[in-house]
mmCIF file of C-alpha atoms in Angstrom:
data_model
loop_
_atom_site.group_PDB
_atom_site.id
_atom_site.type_symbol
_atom_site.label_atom_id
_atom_site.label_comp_id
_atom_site.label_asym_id
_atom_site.label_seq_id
_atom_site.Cartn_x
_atom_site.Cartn_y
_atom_site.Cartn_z
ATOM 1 C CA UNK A 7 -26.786 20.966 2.668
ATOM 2 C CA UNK A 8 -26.754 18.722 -0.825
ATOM 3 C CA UNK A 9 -30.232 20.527 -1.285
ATOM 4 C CA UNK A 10 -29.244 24.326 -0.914
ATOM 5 C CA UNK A 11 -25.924 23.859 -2.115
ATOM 6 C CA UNK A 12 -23.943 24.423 0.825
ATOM 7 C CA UNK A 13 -21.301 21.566 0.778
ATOM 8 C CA UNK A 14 -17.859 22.591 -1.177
ATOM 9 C CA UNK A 15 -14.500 20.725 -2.144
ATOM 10 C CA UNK A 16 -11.082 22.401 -1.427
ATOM 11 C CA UNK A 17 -7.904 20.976 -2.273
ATOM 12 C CA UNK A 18 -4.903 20.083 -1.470
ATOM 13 C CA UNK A 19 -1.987 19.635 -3.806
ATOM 14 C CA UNK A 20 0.248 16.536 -3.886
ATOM 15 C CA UNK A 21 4.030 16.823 -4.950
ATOM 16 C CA UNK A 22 6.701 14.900 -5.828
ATOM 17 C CA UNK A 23 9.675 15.611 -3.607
ATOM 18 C CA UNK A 24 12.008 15.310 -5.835
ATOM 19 C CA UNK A 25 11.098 17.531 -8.994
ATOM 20 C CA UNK A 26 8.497 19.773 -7.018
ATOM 21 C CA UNK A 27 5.876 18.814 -9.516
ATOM 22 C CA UNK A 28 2.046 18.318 -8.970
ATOM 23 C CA UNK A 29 1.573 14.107 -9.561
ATOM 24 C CA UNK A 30 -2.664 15.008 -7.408
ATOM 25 C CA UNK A 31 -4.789 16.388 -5.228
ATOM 26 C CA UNK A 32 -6.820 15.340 -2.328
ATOM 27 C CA UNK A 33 -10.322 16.630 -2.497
ATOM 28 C CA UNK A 34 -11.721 17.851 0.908
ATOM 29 C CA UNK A 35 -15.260 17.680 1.604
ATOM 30 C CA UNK A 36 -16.337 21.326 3.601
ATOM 31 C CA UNK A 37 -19.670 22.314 4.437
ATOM 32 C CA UNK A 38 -20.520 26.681 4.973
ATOM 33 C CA UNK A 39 -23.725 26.765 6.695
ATOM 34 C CA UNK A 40 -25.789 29.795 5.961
ATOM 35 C CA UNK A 41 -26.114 30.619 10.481
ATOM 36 C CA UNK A 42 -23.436 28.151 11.842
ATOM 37 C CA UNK A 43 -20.818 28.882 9.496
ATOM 38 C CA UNK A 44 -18.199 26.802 8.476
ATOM 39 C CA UNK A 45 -18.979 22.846 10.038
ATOM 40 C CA UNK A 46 -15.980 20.425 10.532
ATOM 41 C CA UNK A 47 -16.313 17.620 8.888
ATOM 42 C CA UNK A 48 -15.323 15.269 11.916
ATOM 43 C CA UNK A 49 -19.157 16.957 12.966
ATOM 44 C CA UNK A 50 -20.661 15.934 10.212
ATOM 45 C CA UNK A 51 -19.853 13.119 9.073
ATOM 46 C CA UNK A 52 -20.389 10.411 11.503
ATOM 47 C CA UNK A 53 -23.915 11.705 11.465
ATOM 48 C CA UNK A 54 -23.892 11.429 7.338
ATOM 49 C CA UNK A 55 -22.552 8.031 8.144
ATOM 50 C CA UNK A 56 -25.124 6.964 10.846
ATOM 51 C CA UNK A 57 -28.003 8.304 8.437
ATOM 52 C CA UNK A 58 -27.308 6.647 5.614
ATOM 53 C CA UNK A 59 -26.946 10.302 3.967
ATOM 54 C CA UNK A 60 -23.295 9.363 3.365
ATOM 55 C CA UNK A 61 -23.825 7.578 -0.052
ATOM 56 C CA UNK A 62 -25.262 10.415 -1.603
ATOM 57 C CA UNK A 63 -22.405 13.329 -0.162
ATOM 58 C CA UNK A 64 -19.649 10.622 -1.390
ATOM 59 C CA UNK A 65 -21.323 10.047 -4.927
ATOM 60 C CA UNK A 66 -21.420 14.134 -4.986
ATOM 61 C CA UNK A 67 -18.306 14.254 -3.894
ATOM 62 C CA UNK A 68 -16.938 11.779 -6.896
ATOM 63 C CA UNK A 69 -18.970 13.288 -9.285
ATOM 64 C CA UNK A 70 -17.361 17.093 -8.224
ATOM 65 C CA UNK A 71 -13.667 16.410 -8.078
ATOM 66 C CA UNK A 72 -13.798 14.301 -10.912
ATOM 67 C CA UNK A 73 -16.336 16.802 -12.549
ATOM 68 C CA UNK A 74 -13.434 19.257 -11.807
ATOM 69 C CA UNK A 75 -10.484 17.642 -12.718
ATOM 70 C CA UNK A 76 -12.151 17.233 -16.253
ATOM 71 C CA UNK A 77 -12.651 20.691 -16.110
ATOM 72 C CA UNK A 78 -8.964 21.347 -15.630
ATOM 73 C CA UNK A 79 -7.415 18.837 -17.715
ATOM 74 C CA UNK A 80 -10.213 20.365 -20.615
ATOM 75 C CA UNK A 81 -8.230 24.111 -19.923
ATOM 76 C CA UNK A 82 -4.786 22.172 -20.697
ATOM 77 C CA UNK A 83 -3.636 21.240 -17.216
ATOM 78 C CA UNK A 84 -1.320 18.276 -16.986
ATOM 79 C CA UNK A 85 -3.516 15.361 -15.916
ATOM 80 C CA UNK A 86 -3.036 14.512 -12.450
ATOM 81 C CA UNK A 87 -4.623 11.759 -10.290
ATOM 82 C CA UNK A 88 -7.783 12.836 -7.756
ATOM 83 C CA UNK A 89 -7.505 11.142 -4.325
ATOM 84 C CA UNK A 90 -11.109 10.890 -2.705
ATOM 85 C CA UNK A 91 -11.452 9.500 0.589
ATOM 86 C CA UNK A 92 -13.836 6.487 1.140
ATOM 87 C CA UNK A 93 -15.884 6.319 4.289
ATOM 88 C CA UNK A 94 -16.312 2.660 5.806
ATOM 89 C CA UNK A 95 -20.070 2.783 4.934
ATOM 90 C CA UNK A 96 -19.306 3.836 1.140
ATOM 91 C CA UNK A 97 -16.491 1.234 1.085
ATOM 92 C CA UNK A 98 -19.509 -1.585 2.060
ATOM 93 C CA UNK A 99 -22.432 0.291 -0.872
ATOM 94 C CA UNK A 100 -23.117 -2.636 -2.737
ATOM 95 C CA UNK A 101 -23.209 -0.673 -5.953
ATOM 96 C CA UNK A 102 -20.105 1.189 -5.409
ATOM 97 C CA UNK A 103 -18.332 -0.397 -8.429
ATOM 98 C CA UNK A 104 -21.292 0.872 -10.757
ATOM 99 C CA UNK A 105 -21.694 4.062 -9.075
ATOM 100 C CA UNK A 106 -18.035 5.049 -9.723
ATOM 101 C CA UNK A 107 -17.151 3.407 -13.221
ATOM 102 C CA UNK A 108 -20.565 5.008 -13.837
ATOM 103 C CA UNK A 109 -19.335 8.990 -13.307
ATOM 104 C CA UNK A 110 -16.121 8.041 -14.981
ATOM 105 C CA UNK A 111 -18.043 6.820 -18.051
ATOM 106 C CA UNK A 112 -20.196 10.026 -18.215
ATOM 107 C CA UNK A 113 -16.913 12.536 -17.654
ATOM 108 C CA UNK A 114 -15.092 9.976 -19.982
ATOM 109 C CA UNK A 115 -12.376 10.061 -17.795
ATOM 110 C CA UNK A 116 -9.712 7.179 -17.867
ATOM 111 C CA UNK A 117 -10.280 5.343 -14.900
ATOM 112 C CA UNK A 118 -6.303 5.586 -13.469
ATOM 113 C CA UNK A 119 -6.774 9.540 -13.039
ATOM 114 C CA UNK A 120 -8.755 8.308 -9.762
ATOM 115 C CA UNK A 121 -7.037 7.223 -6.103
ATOM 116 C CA UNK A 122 -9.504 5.964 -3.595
ATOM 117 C CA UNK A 123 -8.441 6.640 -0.323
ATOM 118 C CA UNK A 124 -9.501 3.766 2.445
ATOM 119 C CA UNK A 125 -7.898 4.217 6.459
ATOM 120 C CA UNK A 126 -5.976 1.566 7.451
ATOM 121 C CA UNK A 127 -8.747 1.065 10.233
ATOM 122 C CA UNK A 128 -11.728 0.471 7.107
ATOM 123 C CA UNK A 129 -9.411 -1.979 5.523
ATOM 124 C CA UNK A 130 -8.600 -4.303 8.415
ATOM 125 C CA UNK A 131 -11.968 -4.552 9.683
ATOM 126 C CA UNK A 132 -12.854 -7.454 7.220
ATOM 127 C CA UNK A 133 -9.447 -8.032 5.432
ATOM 128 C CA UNK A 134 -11.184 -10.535 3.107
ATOM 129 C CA UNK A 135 -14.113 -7.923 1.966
ATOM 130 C CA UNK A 136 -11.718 -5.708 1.293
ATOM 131 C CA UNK A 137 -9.142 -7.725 -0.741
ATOM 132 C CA UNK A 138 -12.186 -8.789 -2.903
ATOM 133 C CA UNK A 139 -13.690 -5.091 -2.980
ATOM 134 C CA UNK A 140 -9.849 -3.620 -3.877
ATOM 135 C CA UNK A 141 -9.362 -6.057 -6.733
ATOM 136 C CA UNK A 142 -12.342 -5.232 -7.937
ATOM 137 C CA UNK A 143 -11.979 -1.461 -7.963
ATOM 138 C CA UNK A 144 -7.846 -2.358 -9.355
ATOM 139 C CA UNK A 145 -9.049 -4.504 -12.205
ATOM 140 C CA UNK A 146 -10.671 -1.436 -13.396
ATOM 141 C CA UNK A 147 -7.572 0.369 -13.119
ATOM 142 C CA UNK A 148 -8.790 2.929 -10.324
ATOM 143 C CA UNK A 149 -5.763 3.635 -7.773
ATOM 144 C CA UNK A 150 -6.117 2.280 -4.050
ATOM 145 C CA UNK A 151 -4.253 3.952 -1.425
ATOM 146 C CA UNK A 152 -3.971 3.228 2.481
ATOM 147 C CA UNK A 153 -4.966 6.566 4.574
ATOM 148 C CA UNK A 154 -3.451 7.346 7.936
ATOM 149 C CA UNK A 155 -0.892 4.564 7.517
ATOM 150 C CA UNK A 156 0.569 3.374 10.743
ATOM 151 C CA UNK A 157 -2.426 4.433 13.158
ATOM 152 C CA UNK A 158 -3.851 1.084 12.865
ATOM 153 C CA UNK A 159 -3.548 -2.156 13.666
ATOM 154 C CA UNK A 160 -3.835 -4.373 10.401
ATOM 155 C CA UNK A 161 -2.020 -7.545 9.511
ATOM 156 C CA UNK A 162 0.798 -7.069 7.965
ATOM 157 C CA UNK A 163 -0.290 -10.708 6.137
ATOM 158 C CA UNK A 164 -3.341 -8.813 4.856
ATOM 159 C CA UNK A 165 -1.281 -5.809 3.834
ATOM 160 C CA UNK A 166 0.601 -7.625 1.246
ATOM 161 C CA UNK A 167 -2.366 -8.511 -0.484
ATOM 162 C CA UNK A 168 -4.109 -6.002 -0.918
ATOM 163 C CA UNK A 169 -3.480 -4.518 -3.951
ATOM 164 C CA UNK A 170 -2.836 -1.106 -3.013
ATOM 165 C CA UNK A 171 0.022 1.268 -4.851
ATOM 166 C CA UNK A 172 0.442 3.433 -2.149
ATOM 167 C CA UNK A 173 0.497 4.067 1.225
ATOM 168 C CA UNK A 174 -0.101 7.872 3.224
ATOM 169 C CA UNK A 175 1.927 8.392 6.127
ATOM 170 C CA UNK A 176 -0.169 9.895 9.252
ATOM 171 C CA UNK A 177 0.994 13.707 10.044
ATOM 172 C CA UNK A 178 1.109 12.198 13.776
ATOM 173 C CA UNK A 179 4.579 11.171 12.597
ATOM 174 C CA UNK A 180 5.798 13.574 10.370
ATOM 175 C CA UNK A 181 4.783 16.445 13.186
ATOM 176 C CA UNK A 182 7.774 15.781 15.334
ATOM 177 C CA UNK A 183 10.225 14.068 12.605
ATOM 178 C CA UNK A 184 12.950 16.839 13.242
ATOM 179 C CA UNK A 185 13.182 16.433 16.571
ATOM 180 C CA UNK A 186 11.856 12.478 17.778
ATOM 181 C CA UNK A 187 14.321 9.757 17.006
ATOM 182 C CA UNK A 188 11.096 7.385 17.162
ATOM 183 C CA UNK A 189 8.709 9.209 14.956
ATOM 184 C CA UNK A 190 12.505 9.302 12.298
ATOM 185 C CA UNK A 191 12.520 5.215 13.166
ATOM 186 C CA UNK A 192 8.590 4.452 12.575
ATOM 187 C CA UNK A 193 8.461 6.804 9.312
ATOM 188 C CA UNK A 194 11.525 5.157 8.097
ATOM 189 C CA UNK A 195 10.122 1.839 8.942
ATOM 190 C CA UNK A 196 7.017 2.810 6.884
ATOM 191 C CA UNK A 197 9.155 3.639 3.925
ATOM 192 C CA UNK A 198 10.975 0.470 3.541
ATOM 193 C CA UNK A 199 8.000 -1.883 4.170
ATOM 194 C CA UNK A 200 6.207 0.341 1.150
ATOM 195 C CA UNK A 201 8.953 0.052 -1.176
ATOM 196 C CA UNK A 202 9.637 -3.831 -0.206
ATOM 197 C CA UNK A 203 5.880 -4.602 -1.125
ATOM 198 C CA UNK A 204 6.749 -2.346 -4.200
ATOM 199 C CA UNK A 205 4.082 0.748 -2.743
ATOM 200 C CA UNK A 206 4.743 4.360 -3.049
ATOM 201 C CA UNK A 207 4.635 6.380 -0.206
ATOM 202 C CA UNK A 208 3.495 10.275 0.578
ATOM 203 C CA UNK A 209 3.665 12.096 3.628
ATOM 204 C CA UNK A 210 0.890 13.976 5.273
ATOM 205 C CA UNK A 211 0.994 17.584 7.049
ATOM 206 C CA UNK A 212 4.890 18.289 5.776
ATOM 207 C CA UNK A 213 5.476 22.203 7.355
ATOM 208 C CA UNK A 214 9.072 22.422 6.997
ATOM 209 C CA UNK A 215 11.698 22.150 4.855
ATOM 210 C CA UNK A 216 13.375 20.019 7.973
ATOM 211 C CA UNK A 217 10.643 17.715 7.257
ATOM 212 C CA UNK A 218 11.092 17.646 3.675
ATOM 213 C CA UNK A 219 14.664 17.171 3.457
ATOM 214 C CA UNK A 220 14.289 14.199 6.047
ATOM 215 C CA UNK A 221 11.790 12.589 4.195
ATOM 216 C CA UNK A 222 13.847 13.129 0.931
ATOM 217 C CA UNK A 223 17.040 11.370 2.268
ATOM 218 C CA UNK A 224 14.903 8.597 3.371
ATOM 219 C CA UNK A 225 13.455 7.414 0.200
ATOM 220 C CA UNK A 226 9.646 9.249 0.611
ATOM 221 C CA UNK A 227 8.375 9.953 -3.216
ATOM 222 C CA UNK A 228 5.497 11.939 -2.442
ATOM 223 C CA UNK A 229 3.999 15.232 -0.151
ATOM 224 C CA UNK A 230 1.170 17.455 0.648
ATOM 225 C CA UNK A 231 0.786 20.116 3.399
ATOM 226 C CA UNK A 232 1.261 23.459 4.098
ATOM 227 C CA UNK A 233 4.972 23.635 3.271
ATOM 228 C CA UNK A 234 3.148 23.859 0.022
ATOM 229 C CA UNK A 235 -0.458 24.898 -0.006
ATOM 230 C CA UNK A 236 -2.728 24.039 2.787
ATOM 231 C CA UNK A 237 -6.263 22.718 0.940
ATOM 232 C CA UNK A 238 -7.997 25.699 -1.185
ATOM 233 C CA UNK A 239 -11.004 25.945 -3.161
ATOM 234 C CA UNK A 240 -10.791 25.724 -6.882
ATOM 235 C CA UNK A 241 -10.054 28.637 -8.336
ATOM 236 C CA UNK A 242 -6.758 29.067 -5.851
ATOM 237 C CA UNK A 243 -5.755 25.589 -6.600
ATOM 238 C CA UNK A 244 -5.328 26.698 -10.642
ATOM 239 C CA UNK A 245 -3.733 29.457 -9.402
ATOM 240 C CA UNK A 246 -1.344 27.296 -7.091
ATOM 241 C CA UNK A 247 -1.007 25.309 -9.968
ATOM 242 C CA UNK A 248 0.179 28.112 -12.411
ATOM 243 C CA UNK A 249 2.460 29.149 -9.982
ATOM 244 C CA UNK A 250 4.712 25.602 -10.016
ATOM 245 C CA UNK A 251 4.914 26.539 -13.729
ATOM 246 C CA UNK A 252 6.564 29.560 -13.521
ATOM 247 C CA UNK A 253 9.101 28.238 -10.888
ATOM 248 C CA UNK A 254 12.451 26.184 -11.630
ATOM 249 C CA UNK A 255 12.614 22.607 -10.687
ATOM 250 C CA UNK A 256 14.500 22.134 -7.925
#
């Protein structure tokens, strides 16, 4: 797939709830096979992971939606940060420091433009690694974010020291917000432990404006999903982009 070109980024905006502005964008790995067609990535990449193949899809992957963010920043759009998921083999590459100030170097890119997203399960499989490995990757001034927050099991002990600006809340809780009185007490729970611990926090898979107004009242900063844009390739992300332009702040 790396060979013949077939893997592609989309992307999904991220939004500040309370101006309606783009603050990033997830990139989302996809892969368009030539016979099978379009190959989830929960297919693939385990087997990337078990192969080893991993390191080299999650270096192209940095080196692409970085590669493109220059590219958009270069045509005068506001700089924005880049979120790209880390697997729990990448997380472990020995030379992941290099590898990534490396491509930042070469698109002289500040090194803040980039969020490193790490699941809550990745982190809190060796707490210690990972405080050492998140320093590291901080002191540099890249952005670390928790993933899926709240579908884990980590310390709580560990959380506060890791030194992470911002935690995702799982779309398993925002799906039924509206409606469950739980999902409205662990999503508010969420919020008030980020912003104790002085972390920002964005919701995943928002739909509604239900959603969106709850999360609002609550004290949630940040959003992505399809209330806005579900993830698109390039070209329909500038688009999506222009579009926030034209529109009042609300």
């Amino acid at each position: 797939a790396l060979q013949n070109d077939q893997l592609e980024l989309y992307y999904q905006p991220q939004l500040s709830i309370e101006t309606r502005q783009l603050i990033g964008a997830e990139a989302l790995l996809r892969w368009n096979h030539p016979t099978l067609g379009a190959i989830s990535p929960s297919e693939f990449i385990p087997i990337a992971e078990e192969s080893g193949q991993i390191i080299s899809i999650g270096e192209w992957v940095l080196r692409q939606a970085l590669g493109q963010l220059k590219i958009w920043i270069d045509e005068g759009m506001e700089p924005f940060t880049m979120a790209v998921n880390l697997s729990a083999i990448q997380f472990r590459y020995p030379n992941l420091v290099s590898q990534i100030l490396g491509i930042l170097d070469e698109l002289q890119l500040p090194s803040h433009y980039l969020e490193l997203e790490l699941t809550e399960r990745i982190a809190s499989e060796n707490p210690l690694q990972a405080i050492h490995i998140m320093n590291t990757l901080s002191d540099y001034g890249i952005r670390m974010s928790i993933d899926d927050f709240g579908t884990g099991y980590s310390s709580l002990n560990y959380l506060k020291k890791f030194r992470v600006y911002k935690l995702k809340i799982d779309q398993s809780f925002i799906r039924d917000i509206a409606d469950n009185a739980e999902d409205q007490t662990i999503v508010n729970t969420i919020i008030n432990m980020a912003h104790n611990l002085n972390m920002i926090t964005i919701a995943e898979g928002v739909e509604t404006i239900e959603q969106l107004d709850l999360l609002r009242k609550n004290g949630c900063k940040e959003v992505q999903g399809y209330y806005f844009s579900k993830p698109v390739p390039s070209e329909m992300f500038t688009t999506f982009v222009n579009s926030l332009s034209t529109t009042k702040t609300v």
